[in-house]
Short mmCIF file of C-alpha atoms and ligand atoms in Angstrom, two decimals:
data_model
loop_
_atom_site.label_atom_id
_atom_site.label_comp_id
_atom_site.label_asym_id
_atom_site.label_seq_id
_atom_site.Cartn_x
_atom_site.Cartn_y
_atom_site.Cartn_z
CA MET A 2 -26.01 82.66 2.56
CA GLU A 3 -24.35 84.79 5.14
CA ILE A 4 -24.40 82.42 8.22
CA ILE A 5 -22.50 79.66 6.25
CA SER A 6 -19.73 82.98 4.83
CA PHE A 7 -20.12 84.07 8.97
CA PHE A 8 -18.29 80.57 10.21
CA PRO A 9 -14.76 79.82 8.75
CA SER A 10 -14.66 77.29 5.68
CA TRP A 11 -13.57 74.21 7.44
CA VAL A 12 -16.28 74.01 10.62
CA LEU A 13 -19.13 72.78 8.23
CA PRO A 14 -17.06 70.32 7.42
CA ALA A 15 -15.63 69.10 11.17
CA THR A 16 -19.67 69.88 12.71
CA LEU A 17 -21.23 66.87 10.25
CA LEU A 18 -17.29 64.99 10.77
CA LEU A 19 -18.59 65.20 14.85
CA PHE A 20 -21.95 64.83 14.56
CA LEU A 21 -21.24 61.49 12.75
CA THR A 22 -19.02 59.60 14.30
CA SER A 23 -21.11 60.18 17.77
CA ILE A 24 -24.01 58.43 15.39
CA PHE A 25 -21.21 55.37 14.47
CA ILE A 26 -20.47 55.57 18.59
CA TYR A 27 -23.84 55.51 19.92
CA ALA A 28 -24.80 52.65 17.07
CA LEU A 29 -21.79 50.81 18.11
CA ARG A 30 -23.11 50.75 21.85
CA TRP A 31 -26.19 49.98 21.12
CA ARG A 32 -25.36 47.33 18.87
CA SER A 33 -22.79 45.54 21.58
CA SER A 34 -25.19 46.52 24.16
CA SER A 35 -27.62 44.34 22.28
CA ILE A 36 -25.76 41.42 21.22
CA LYS A 37 -27.49 37.96 23.38
CA LEU A 38 -24.47 36.08 23.93
CA PRO A 39 -24.79 31.82 24.43
CA PRO A 40 -26.08 31.26 29.20
CA GLY A 41 -22.83 29.42 30.03
CA PRO A 42 -21.29 28.67 33.88
CA PRO A 43 -19.70 31.31 36.00
CA ARG A 44 -15.99 31.44 35.08
CA LEU A 45 -12.93 32.39 37.97
CA PRO A 46 -10.04 35.10 36.35
CA VAL A 47 -7.67 34.21 34.27
CA ILE A 48 -8.87 30.28 33.66
CA GLY A 49 -12.03 30.85 32.71
CA ASN A 50 -13.62 27.95 33.35
CA LEU A 51 -10.98 25.85 32.78
CA TYR A 52 -11.49 24.10 36.17
CA GLN A 53 -15.07 22.94 35.11
CA VAL A 54 -14.39 21.06 32.28
CA PHE A 55 -10.86 19.18 33.45
CA GLY A 56 -11.11 19.45 36.71
CA SER A 57 -13.38 16.35 38.30
CA LYS A 58 -13.22 12.85 38.13
CA ASP A 59 -15.26 12.17 35.21
CA ASN A 60 -13.85 12.24 31.38
CA ILE A 61 -13.93 16.38 30.05
CA TYR A 62 -16.95 14.50 27.62
CA GLN A 63 -19.40 14.54 30.38
CA ASN A 64 -18.31 17.17 32.04
CA VAL A 65 -18.75 19.11 29.03
CA TRP A 66 -22.30 17.38 28.62
CA ASN A 67 -23.03 17.92 32.69
CA LEU A 68 -23.04 21.56 32.05
CA SER A 69 -24.64 21.89 28.35
CA GLN A 70 -27.55 20.13 30.35
CA THR A 71 -27.81 23.09 32.85
CA TYR A 72 -27.05 25.84 30.02
CA GLY A 73 -28.61 24.27 27.80
CA PRO A 74 -27.37 23.36 23.56
CA ILE A 75 -25.60 25.67 22.73
CA MET A 76 -23.40 28.18 25.38
CA LEU A 77 -20.64 29.76 25.84
CA LEU A 78 -17.01 27.86 28.12
CA HIS A 79 -14.18 30.54 28.39
CA PHE A 80 -10.99 27.89 28.58
CA GLY A 81 -8.38 29.83 30.34
CA THR A 82 -9.26 33.30 27.74
CA GLN A 83 -10.57 32.20 25.09
CA PRO A 84 -14.61 32.16 24.18
CA PHE A 85 -15.66 29.00 22.84
CA ILE A 86 -18.43 28.03 20.85
CA VAL A 87 -19.79 24.41 22.97
CA ILE A 88 -22.36 22.74 21.03
CA SER A 89 -24.18 20.00 22.14
CA SER A 90 -28.06 18.54 20.96
CA THR A 91 -28.08 17.95 17.36
CA GLU A 92 -30.75 20.85 16.82
CA MET A 93 -27.93 23.78 16.87
CA ALA A 94 -24.74 21.54 15.27
CA THR A 95 -27.61 21.27 11.85
CA GLN A 96 -27.32 25.20 12.34
CA VAL A 97 -23.71 25.12 12.78
CA LEU A 98 -21.91 22.21 10.48
CA LYS A 99 -25.54 23.18 7.88
CA THR A 100 -27.21 26.57 8.23
CA HIS A 101 -24.33 28.21 8.93
CA ASP A 102 -21.90 26.25 7.86
CA GLN A 103 -20.23 28.71 5.06
CA LYS A 104 -19.54 31.35 8.33
CA MET A 105 -18.12 28.16 10.65
CA CYS A 106 -15.85 26.59 8.27
CA THR A 107 -12.16 28.23 8.82
CA ARG A 108 -9.59 26.96 11.49
CA PRO A 109 -8.85 28.69 14.45
CA TYR A 110 -5.00 29.81 14.71
CA SER A 111 -2.50 27.56 16.50
CA LYS A 112 1.78 27.86 16.22
CA ALA A 113 1.14 24.09 16.29
CA SER A 114 -0.76 24.13 13.76
CA LYS A 115 0.44 26.28 12.05
CA ARG A 116 3.62 25.09 12.03
CA LEU A 117 2.90 21.63 11.38
CA SER A 118 1.09 22.38 8.30
CA PHE A 119 4.02 23.44 6.30
CA ASN A 120 1.95 26.86 7.36
CA TYR A 121 -1.04 25.53 6.64
CA MET A 122 -0.52 24.02 2.89
CA ASP A 123 -3.41 21.39 4.04
CA ALA A 124 -6.31 20.42 3.70
CA ALA A 125 -7.77 19.96 7.08
CA PHE A 126 -5.93 23.14 9.63
CA ALA A 127 -5.83 25.19 6.38
CA PRO A 128 -7.57 28.63 6.26
CA TYR A 129 -10.77 27.91 4.70
CA ASN A 130 -9.46 29.70 1.47
CA ASP A 131 -8.99 28.45 -2.24
CA HIS A 132 -6.01 27.23 -1.67
CA TRP A 133 -7.68 24.87 1.24
CA ARG A 134 -10.09 23.94 -1.33
CA ASP A 135 -7.26 22.37 -4.64
CA MET A 136 -5.82 19.99 -1.01
CA ARG A 137 -8.63 18.79 0.04
CA LYS A 138 -9.42 17.89 -4.32
CA ILE A 139 -6.70 16.41 -3.94
CA LEU A 140 -7.14 14.47 -0.90
CA ALA A 141 -10.31 12.93 -2.78
CA SER A 142 -9.18 12.31 -5.62
CA GLU A 143 -6.13 9.97 -6.06
CA PHE A 144 -6.03 9.44 -2.31
CA LEU A 145 -10.11 8.76 -1.33
CA GLY A 146 -10.58 8.18 -5.27
CA ALA A 147 -11.34 4.92 -6.81
CA LYS A 148 -8.68 3.72 -8.23
CA ARG A 149 -6.45 4.05 -4.97
CA ILE A 150 -9.00 2.56 -2.88
CA ARG A 151 -8.66 -0.61 -5.08
CA SER A 152 -5.15 -0.62 -4.19
CA TYR A 153 -6.03 0.49 -0.64
CA LYS A 154 -8.81 -2.49 -0.39
CA ASN A 155 -5.85 -5.21 -1.93
CA VAL A 156 -3.73 -3.77 1.26
CA LEU A 157 -6.64 -4.69 3.66
CA GLU A 158 -6.94 -7.98 2.92
CA HIS A 159 -3.65 -9.05 2.91
CA GLN A 160 -2.66 -7.58 6.58
CA ILE A 161 -6.01 -8.69 7.21
CA GLU A 162 -4.11 -12.26 5.93
CA CYS A 163 -0.43 -11.58 7.78
CA VAL A 164 -3.07 -10.76 11.04
CA VAL A 165 -5.62 -13.83 10.56
CA ARG A 166 -2.27 -16.03 9.66
CA SER A 167 -0.26 -15.46 13.36
CA LEU A 168 -3.81 -15.09 15.24
CA SER A 169 -3.64 -18.96 14.06
CA LEU A 170 -0.43 -19.71 15.07
CA ASN A 171 -0.95 -18.27 18.25
CA SER A 172 -2.24 -20.80 20.74
CA SER A 173 -6.02 -21.22 22.16
CA SER A 174 -4.32 -19.90 25.69
CA THR A 175 -2.32 -16.79 24.84
CA THR A 176 -4.12 -13.25 25.18
CA VAL A 177 -3.70 -10.62 22.43
CA ASN A 178 -3.43 -6.96 22.68
CA LEU A 179 -6.22 -6.08 20.16
CA ASP A 180 -5.05 -1.76 20.31
CA GLU A 181 -2.12 -2.46 19.82
CA MET A 182 -2.47 -4.97 16.83
CA PHE A 183 -5.16 -2.89 15.14
CA LEU A 184 -2.91 0.17 15.12
CA SER A 185 0.10 -1.50 13.87
CA LEU A 186 -2.58 -3.96 11.13
CA VAL A 187 -3.95 0.57 9.91
CA ASN A 188 -0.45 2.23 9.28
CA ASP A 189 0.78 -1.17 7.97
CA VAL A 190 -2.17 -0.45 5.01
CA VAL A 191 -2.32 3.01 5.71
CA CYS A 192 2.21 2.94 5.21
CA LYS A 193 1.63 1.09 1.93
CA VAL A 194 -0.56 3.36 0.27
CA ALA A 195 0.31 5.92 1.16
CA LEU A 196 4.37 6.92 0.83
CA GLY A 197 4.13 3.41 -1.40
CA ASP A 198 5.54 1.80 0.72
CA HIS A 199 5.41 -0.32 4.30
CA THR A 200 8.86 -0.33 4.76
CA TYR A 201 8.37 3.61 5.80
CA ARG A 202 6.65 1.42 9.37
CA GLU A 203 10.96 0.51 10.39
CA LYS A 204 13.26 3.13 9.31
CA THR A 205 13.47 5.76 11.71
CA PHE A 206 14.93 9.89 11.51
CA ASN A 207 16.36 11.48 14.52
CA GLY A 208 16.07 7.34 15.99
CA ARG A 209 11.96 7.75 15.87
CA THR A 210 10.11 5.88 13.48
CA LEU A 211 7.23 7.48 11.93
CA MET A 212 4.78 6.63 13.57
CA GLU A 213 6.46 8.17 16.47
CA ILE A 214 6.64 10.90 14.98
CA VAL A 215 2.91 11.40 13.73
CA ASP A 216 1.80 9.91 17.81
CA GLU A 217 3.68 13.24 18.94
CA THR A 218 2.31 14.95 16.12
CA SER A 219 -0.70 14.34 17.16
CA VAL A 220 -0.35 15.55 20.44
CA MET A 221 1.35 18.51 19.32
CA LEU A 222 -1.38 20.02 17.15
CA GLN A 223 -3.76 19.71 20.00
CA GLY A 224 -1.78 23.22 20.78
CA SER A 225 -0.26 24.42 23.60
CA PHE A 226 -1.05 25.32 27.64
CA SER A 227 -0.46 29.46 26.10
CA ASP A 228 -3.24 29.33 22.99
CA ASN A 229 -5.36 29.81 25.93
CA PHE A 230 -3.28 32.17 27.39
CA PRO A 231 -1.91 34.33 24.37
CA THR A 232 -0.88 37.23 26.61
CA PHE A 233 1.55 35.19 28.27
CA ALA A 234 2.29 32.93 25.46
CA TRP A 235 5.69 33.36 24.39
CA ILE A 236 6.72 33.04 28.53
CA LEU A 237 4.15 30.32 29.44
CA ASP A 238 5.49 28.15 25.92
CA GLY A 239 9.67 29.13 26.13
CA LEU A 240 9.35 28.10 29.84
CA THR A 241 7.76 24.58 29.41
CA GLY A 242 9.98 24.05 26.84
CA TRP A 243 7.46 23.36 24.61
CA ASN A 244 8.70 25.58 21.57
CA ARG A 245 11.54 23.32 21.51
CA ARG A 246 9.48 20.49 21.74
CA LEU A 247 7.34 22.06 18.15
CA ASP A 248 11.07 21.90 16.54
CA LYS A 249 12.30 18.76 17.37
CA CYS A 250 8.75 17.31 16.33
CA PHE A 251 8.40 19.70 13.60
CA ASN A 252 12.04 18.68 12.37
CA ASP A 253 11.19 14.88 12.66
CA LEU A 254 7.79 15.43 10.89
CA ASP A 255 9.87 16.72 7.15
CA GLY A 256 13.19 14.63 7.71
CA PHE A 257 11.34 11.77 7.60
CA LEU A 258 9.18 13.33 5.24
CA GLN A 259 11.67 14.89 2.98
CA MET A 260 13.70 11.36 3.47
CA VAL A 261 10.18 10.25 1.53
CA LEU A 262 10.34 12.57 -1.15
CA ASP A 263 13.32 12.12 -1.43
CA ASP A 264 13.16 8.21 -2.78
CA HIS A 265 10.42 8.90 -4.85
CA LEU A 266 12.73 11.55 -6.68
CA ASP A 267 15.20 8.34 -7.38
CA GLN A 268 12.59 6.03 -7.89
CA LYS A 269 11.47 8.09 -10.88
CA ASP A 270 13.28 7.96 -13.84
CA THR A 271 13.96 4.18 -12.96
CA LYS A 272 9.94 3.45 -12.92
CA THR A 273 9.25 0.96 -15.45
CA SER A 274 5.43 1.99 -17.92
CA ASP A 275 3.51 -1.18 -16.71
CA GLN A 276 5.06 0.74 -12.70
CA GLU A 277 1.58 2.57 -11.36
CA ASN A 278 2.10 6.11 -9.31
CA ASP A 279 1.41 5.58 -6.27
CA PHE A 280 0.16 8.52 -3.80
CA VAL A 281 3.37 10.29 -3.47
CA ASP A 282 3.73 10.58 -7.32
CA GLU A 283 1.20 11.71 -7.64
CA CYS A 284 1.47 14.49 -5.62
CA ILE A 285 4.86 15.25 -5.93
CA SER A 286 3.53 15.38 -10.13
CA ARG A 287 1.59 18.78 -8.35
CA LEU A 288 2.00 19.75 -5.91
CA THR A 289 5.72 21.62 -3.94
CA SER A 290 7.36 19.54 -1.80
CA ASP A 291 5.93 21.80 1.57
CA GLU A 292 1.93 21.39 1.03
CA THR A 293 2.95 17.23 -0.50
CA LYS A 294 4.34 17.13 2.94
CA ALA A 295 1.16 19.02 4.33
CA LEU A 296 -0.81 16.08 2.52
CA LEU A 297 0.87 13.64 4.20
CA MET A 298 1.11 14.79 6.95
CA ASN A 299 -3.32 14.66 7.02
CA VAL A 300 -3.28 11.39 5.81
CA LEU A 301 -0.53 9.56 8.12
CA SER A 302 -2.67 11.22 11.03
CA GLY A 303 -5.85 11.34 9.98
CA SER A 304 -6.66 7.98 9.27
CA THR A 305 -4.57 5.97 11.73
CA GLU A 306 -5.69 7.01 14.44
CA THR A 307 -8.86 7.06 13.97
CA THR A 308 -9.01 3.85 12.04
CA ALA A 309 -7.82 1.84 14.90
CA ILE A 310 -9.32 3.25 17.96
CA THR A 311 -12.58 2.79 16.35
CA MET A 312 -11.51 -0.66 15.46
CA VAL A 313 -11.41 -1.38 19.02
CA TRP A 314 -14.38 0.42 20.59
CA VAL A 315 -16.27 -1.58 17.72
CA MET A 316 -14.44 -5.04 19.21
CA SER A 317 -15.04 -3.64 22.98
CA ASP A 318 -18.69 -3.21 22.29
CA ILE A 319 -19.19 -6.52 20.44
CA VAL A 320 -17.56 -8.64 23.11
CA LYS A 321 -19.56 -6.80 26.29
CA ASN A 322 -22.50 -7.88 24.59
CA PRO A 323 -22.15 -11.70 24.47
CA ARG A 324 -25.61 -11.36 22.40
CA VAL A 325 -25.30 -8.95 19.78
CA MET A 326 -21.54 -11.18 19.66
CA GLN A 327 -24.03 -13.80 18.72
CA LYS A 328 -26.69 -12.56 16.76
CA LEU A 329 -24.18 -10.74 14.58
CA GLN A 330 -21.98 -14.03 14.08
CA ASN A 331 -25.04 -16.20 13.17
CA GLU A 332 -25.14 -13.20 10.50
CA ILE A 333 -21.57 -13.16 9.24
CA ARG A 334 -20.49 -17.44 9.41
CA SER A 335 -24.22 -17.49 7.46
CA SER A 336 -23.43 -15.46 4.35
CA VAL A 337 -20.20 -16.07 3.28
CA GLY A 338 -20.95 -19.21 4.06
CA GLY A 339 -17.95 -21.96 3.74
CA LYS A 340 -15.03 -19.49 2.33
CA PRO A 341 -12.32 -19.23 3.61
CA ARG A 342 -12.20 -15.48 4.25
CA VAL A 343 -14.98 -12.99 4.10
CA ASP A 344 -14.48 -11.56 1.35
CA GLU A 345 -16.10 -7.25 0.24
CA ALA A 346 -19.67 -8.38 -1.21
CA ASP A 347 -20.21 -10.28 0.99
CA ILE A 348 -19.87 -7.69 3.96
CA ASN A 349 -22.59 -6.49 2.07
CA LYS A 350 -25.03 -8.37 2.60
CA MET A 351 -24.82 -8.31 6.00
CA THR A 352 -26.76 -5.35 7.99
CA TYR A 353 -26.93 -6.01 11.43
CA LEU A 354 -23.07 -5.53 10.87
CA LYS A 355 -23.44 -1.97 10.21
CA MET A 356 -25.57 -1.36 12.80
CA VAL A 357 -23.03 -2.30 15.12
CA VAL A 358 -20.27 -0.73 13.44
CA LYS A 359 -22.51 2.80 13.77
CA GLU A 360 -24.09 1.84 17.16
CA SER A 361 -20.36 1.95 18.20
CA LEU A 362 -19.91 5.02 16.32
CA ARG A 363 -23.07 6.55 17.88
CA LEU A 364 -21.88 5.63 21.98
CA HIS A 365 -17.53 5.98 21.18
CA PRO A 366 -16.59 8.31 18.44
CA PRO A 367 -13.06 8.44 18.25
CA ILE A 368 -13.03 12.48 18.58
CA GLY A 369 -15.24 13.55 20.59
CA PHE A 370 -14.84 17.41 19.85
CA LEU A 371 -15.16 18.37 16.49
CA MET A 372 -12.27 19.21 14.56
CA THR A 373 -12.29 23.11 16.30
CA ARG A 374 -13.98 25.59 13.96
CA GLU A 375 -13.08 29.63 13.98
CA CYS A 376 -16.65 32.04 13.14
CA VAL A 377 -15.43 34.81 10.70
CA SER A 378 -18.70 36.38 10.46
CA HIS A 379 -21.22 37.31 13.11
CA CYS A 380 -24.54 34.86 12.48
CA GLU A 381 -27.36 33.94 14.95
CA ILE A 382 -27.78 30.19 16.30
CA GLY A 383 -30.36 29.14 18.79
CA GLY A 384 -31.68 33.17 19.42
CA TYR A 385 -27.47 33.75 20.50
CA ASP A 386 -25.25 35.43 18.97
CA VAL A 387 -21.61 34.24 17.59
CA LEU A 388 -19.90 36.86 16.69
CA PRO A 389 -16.88 36.74 14.53
CA GLY A 390 -13.22 34.98 15.83
CA MET A 391 -15.25 33.08 18.62
CA LYS A 392 -14.44 29.35 18.63
CA ILE A 393 -16.55 26.63 17.83
CA LEU A 394 -16.35 23.33 19.79
CA VAL A 395 -18.67 20.42 19.15
CA SER A 396 -20.01 17.70 21.17
CA SER A 397 -19.31 14.70 19.29
CA TRP A 398 -19.43 12.60 22.40
CA GLY A 399 -22.94 14.30 23.52
CA ILE A 400 -25.04 14.35 20.43
CA GLY A 401 -24.61 10.75 20.10
CA ARG A 402 -25.64 9.95 24.15
CA ASP A 403 -28.41 12.68 23.72
CA SER A 404 -31.20 11.36 24.73
CA ARG A 405 -33.95 14.42 22.74
CA THR A 406 -32.99 11.26 19.16
CA TRP A 407 -31.58 9.05 21.07
CA LYS A 408 -34.58 8.30 22.97
CA GLU A 409 -34.67 3.82 24.06
CA ASP A 410 -32.09 3.94 26.27
CA PRO A 411 -29.33 6.92 24.61
CA THR A 412 -26.17 5.20 26.98
CA GLU A 413 -27.13 1.18 26.33
CA PHE A 414 -25.45 -0.82 23.55
CA LEU A 415 -28.02 -1.27 21.09
CA PRO A 416 -27.31 -1.28 17.18
CA GLU A 417 -31.40 -3.03 16.35
CA ARG A 418 -32.59 0.66 17.56
CA PHE A 419 -31.17 2.14 14.21
CA GLU A 420 -33.88 0.07 12.01
CA ASN A 421 -35.93 2.51 12.76
CA ILE A 422 -34.10 4.78 12.47
CA GLN A 423 -32.05 5.69 8.71
CA VAL A 424 -28.90 8.03 9.81
CA GLU A 425 -26.64 8.52 7.10
CA PHE A 426 -22.68 10.00 7.69
CA GLY A 427 -21.10 13.06 5.67
CA GLY A 428 -23.33 15.65 6.04
CA LYS A 429 -26.27 14.20 5.48
CA SER A 430 -27.64 13.75 9.13
CA PHE A 431 -26.33 15.10 12.61
CA GLU A 432 -28.40 12.45 15.32
CA MET A 433 -24.42 11.21 15.45
CA ILE A 434 -21.94 13.10 14.22
CA PRO A 435 -18.48 11.10 14.23
CA PHE A 436 -17.44 12.61 10.91
CA GLY A 437 -18.31 15.53 11.42
CA GLY A 438 -20.68 17.74 8.60
CA GLY A 439 -20.15 20.52 5.94
CA ARG A 440 -17.54 22.05 4.00
CA ARG A 441 -15.23 20.34 6.70
CA GLY A 442 -16.79 17.95 7.76
CA CYS A 443 -14.05 14.29 7.40
CA PRO A 444 -13.07 12.93 3.57
CA GLY A 445 -12.53 9.58 4.69
CA TYR A 446 -15.82 9.27 6.59
CA ASN A 447 -16.17 5.83 3.49
CA LEU A 448 -13.34 4.76 3.71
CA ALA A 449 -12.96 4.50 7.70
CA ILE A 450 -16.11 2.61 7.15
CA SER A 451 -15.78 0.43 5.60
CA THR A 452 -11.80 -0.85 6.27
CA VAL A 453 -13.95 -0.93 9.49
CA GLU A 454 -16.67 -3.30 8.33
CA PHE A 455 -14.06 -5.63 6.11
CA THR A 456 -11.57 -6.10 9.96
CA ILE A 457 -14.12 -7.23 12.13
CA ALA A 458 -16.27 -9.73 10.10
CA ASN A 459 -12.56 -10.62 9.09
CA LEU A 460 -11.94 -11.37 12.90
CA LEU A 461 -15.59 -12.67 13.92
CA TYR A 462 -15.80 -14.78 11.17
CA LEU A 463 -12.89 -17.51 12.06
CA PHE A 464 -12.71 -16.95 15.63
CA ASP A 465 -14.81 -17.05 18.77
CA TRP A 466 -13.25 -13.78 21.17
CA GLU A 467 -13.72 -14.11 25.26
CA THR A 468 -11.82 -11.67 27.66
CA PRO A 469 -9.14 -13.22 29.18
CA ALA A 470 -10.60 -13.99 32.85
CA GLY A 471 -14.01 -15.83 30.37
CA LYS A 472 -17.03 -13.05 31.34
CA ASN A 473 -17.66 -11.19 28.62
CA GLU A 474 -19.78 -8.41 30.50
CA ASP A 475 -17.56 -7.80 32.92
CA LEU A 476 -15.24 -6.48 30.13
CA ASP A 477 -14.16 -2.55 31.78
CA MET A 478 -15.55 -0.40 29.12
CA LYS A 479 -13.64 2.90 30.57
CA LEU A 480 -12.54 7.11 29.31
CA THR A 481 -8.80 8.06 29.36
CA ARG A 482 -9.15 11.47 30.32
CA GLU A 483 -7.14 12.38 27.29
CA PHE A 484 -7.51 14.99 24.55
CA PRO A 485 -8.57 14.73 21.63
CA PHE A 486 -8.50 10.86 20.76
CA ILE A 487 -11.13 8.90 23.02
CA ARG A 488 -9.51 5.75 24.38
CA ARG A 489 -10.00 2.90 25.69
CA ALA A 490 -8.90 3.49 29.89
CA THR A 491 -6.85 0.09 29.89
CA PRO A 492 -5.86 -2.08 27.10
CA LEU A 493 -8.65 -3.78 25.50
CA CYS A 494 -8.09 -7.92 25.98
CA LEU A 495 -9.02 -10.80 24.74
CA VAL A 496 -8.13 -14.52 24.08
CA PRO A 497 -9.27 -15.77 20.26
CA ASN A 498 -10.39 -19.37 19.63
CA LYS A 499 -10.40 -20.49 15.78
CA TYR A 500 -13.91 -21.31 14.33
CA ASN A 501 -14.48 -24.77 12.91
C1 HEM B 630 -13.22 6.72 12.23
C2 HEM B 630 -12.43 6.86 10.78
C3 HEM B 630 -12.35 7.95 11.17
C4 HEM B 630 -13.44 9.61 12.04
C5 HEM B 630 -13.63 9.19 12.85
C6 HEM B 630 -12.88 10.65 11.44
C7 HEM B 630 -12.94 11.91 12.15
C8 HEM B 630 -12.71 12.83 11.88
C9 HEM B 630 -13.71 14.46 12.34
C10 HEM B 630 -14.30 14.80 13.23
C11 HEM B 630 -13.50 15.33 11.37
C12 HEM B 630 -13.56 16.67 12.14
C13 HEM B 630 -14.95 17.33 11.29
C14 HEM B 630 -15.95 18.09 11.36
O1 HEM B 630 -15.66 19.73 11.83
O2 HEM B 630 -16.29 18.48 10.72
C15 HEM B 630 -12.93 14.57 10.43
C16 HEM B 630 -11.36 15.91 8.97
C17 HEM B 630 -10.54 15.05 8.82
N1 HEM B 630 -10.27 13.76 8.69
FE1 HEM B 630 -11.52 12.59 9.37
N2 HEM B 630 -11.69 10.54 10.85
C18 HEM B 630 -11.28 9.83 10.06
C19 HEM B 630 -10.81 9.05 9.36
C20 HEM B 630 -10.57 9.96 8.27
C21 HEM B 630 -9.55 8.80 6.56
C22 HEM B 630 -9.56 7.33 6.83
C23 HEM B 630 -9.43 10.05 6.55
C24 HEM B 630 -8.29 9.85 4.90
C25 HEM B 630 -7.35 10.55 4.55
C26 HEM B 630 -9.45 11.60 6.88
C27 HEM B 630 -9.23 13.06 7.08
C28 HEM B 630 -9.71 13.45 7.34
C29 HEM B 630 -9.06 15.71 6.90
C30 HEM B 630 -8.37 15.37 5.33
C31 HEM B 630 -10.32 15.28 7.66
C32 HEM B 630 -9.90 17.31 7.62
C33 HEM B 630 -11.37 17.76 7.23
C34 HEM B 630 -11.39 19.32 6.39
O3 HEM B 630 -10.87 20.30 7.47
O4 HEM B 630 -11.66 20.33 5.30
N3 HEM B 630 -10.50 11.25 8.02
N4 HEM B 630 -12.56 13.26 10.66
#
C-alpha cells in the first residue's frame, strides 16, 4: 500500500501498458519469424519473377509448370512487387478450392475490374459478399435456369442449321476458318438469348460492334502493367495511355448496354401478354441499371470466347487424331440413325463424345489459370502459410497434365482414359479443373459443355473434315503466348466434305 502511494498515480498504468506492448511486439516478431512461406525461384529487384515467366520462348503456362517441377506444387512467385501463390497439383487445388475455399474466395482489386464491372456490381469480379451472392443467384435462375436454357437450345439448333446450310453450299474444296465460324455461332446464340435480339451483333456504338467492345473488355480486364507495380501506377498508366484506353472501353461498353436497356424500356409497354420476358427484361425488373449492365458484361465476356475456343480445341484434337475421329463418327452416326440432324436425346447416348470433350478440356482448357483469387484470412496449405492479401493463381493447364494424376501418357490425347477415371465438373473433383471449383467456380459449365457437345456432334455427323494439305496428323497444335485465353497460334482452317 505504502509503496504504491510512493509513486505518482500514472506510473502503474503506464508500466502495465509498456509491459503489454512489449509482449505484443515480441509475439508479433515471433509470429512473423515463424511464418513459413512456400518456396519459389530467386527473384530480381523490381520485376520479381516476371523474367522467368514471360522471358522464354515457351508459353507462360509451360514456363510456370516447369518452375513448379523444381519448386513444388505450391510456390511463391512475385510478379513485379506483388506476391502470388501458384498452385499446380490436384492435391493443392483441393486445399484451395475445397478445404479452404471460404478463405480464398474473394477476387483481388484492380482498376479495370472495378470500372468494367460497374463498381463491382457483377457476379465474377465482385468481392465475396452478399451482393455477389445475390447477383450469382439471379444469373443462375434467369440466365442458366431451365426456362432460359430451353430457349437457348432452340436458338442454338437454329444457328447450327444456318451453319450447316452455308457449309453445304460451299464446294468441297473450300477451306473454312473454324475459329471465326465458332465465335460467330456462339456470339449469335448468346446475343439472342442474353439481349433478346441477335441483330445487336450488327449494331455499333461509337463505331464499334458489340463483339469488338466485349473483346476489348476482356483484354482490359487482364489489368494493366501497373497492377504489379502499384507504387508507380499513376505514372505508368498515364504515360502508356492505358487510363485513356480504359475510359474509352468503359464508355463504349456502358453506351452499348444503355442502348440495349433503353430499347427494352421502350418496348415494355407494347409487349403483349404472350411475349415472354427475355433476360434483360427480367434483370431490369429487379436490378439497377448498373447491376444489369454488370451482369450482361459477365454473360457476354464469360461465355462467348471460352465456349468458342473450347470448340476449336475439340475439333483440332479430333482432326489431329484420325483414329478418334473415325471412332467418334461411328458412334454419332449409329446413334442418330438416318435422321437429318443430331438432336438432344441422341447426345445422351454418345458416351465416347463426352470422353472426347473431357479429354480436350484436360489438355486444352481455354483458361490456363483460374480467375485470380485473393486470400482473406491466414491459412496453411501443404505445410506453408498463405497470408491475407496474397493472390492465388491455380494452374488448370498444369493440373490437367500432371503425371501424378494422369499416369498414362499425360500429354497424349487419349479419350479412352475416361473409361477408368470418373471426373466431374462443378467442384466435385479436382483432377482437372477447366471450370475452377468451390464458391467461385464457373456457374455456366453445364451450358458450355452441352453447347460444345451438340455443335461438334452435328458437324461430325454431317461432314468429314480434313486439313487443306490432307494430312490431318500434321495439324499444328502450337499455342499463342497470350493471357488469359489459351488459343491456337494459327487459326484452325479445315475443309468439310459432305457425308452422304
Ligand atoms: C467452355 C466454357 C467456359 C469455361 C472454360 C469457363 C471457365 C471459367 C473459369 C475457369 C472460371 C473461374 C472459376 C474459379 O475461379 O474457380 C469461370 C468463372 C465464371 N464463369 Fe465461366 N467458363 C465457361 C463458360 C461460361 C458460361 C457459359 C457462363 C455463363 C454465364 C460463364 C460464367 C462465369 C461466371 C459468371 C464466372 C464467375 C463466377 C464467380 O466468380 O462467382 N462461364 N469460368
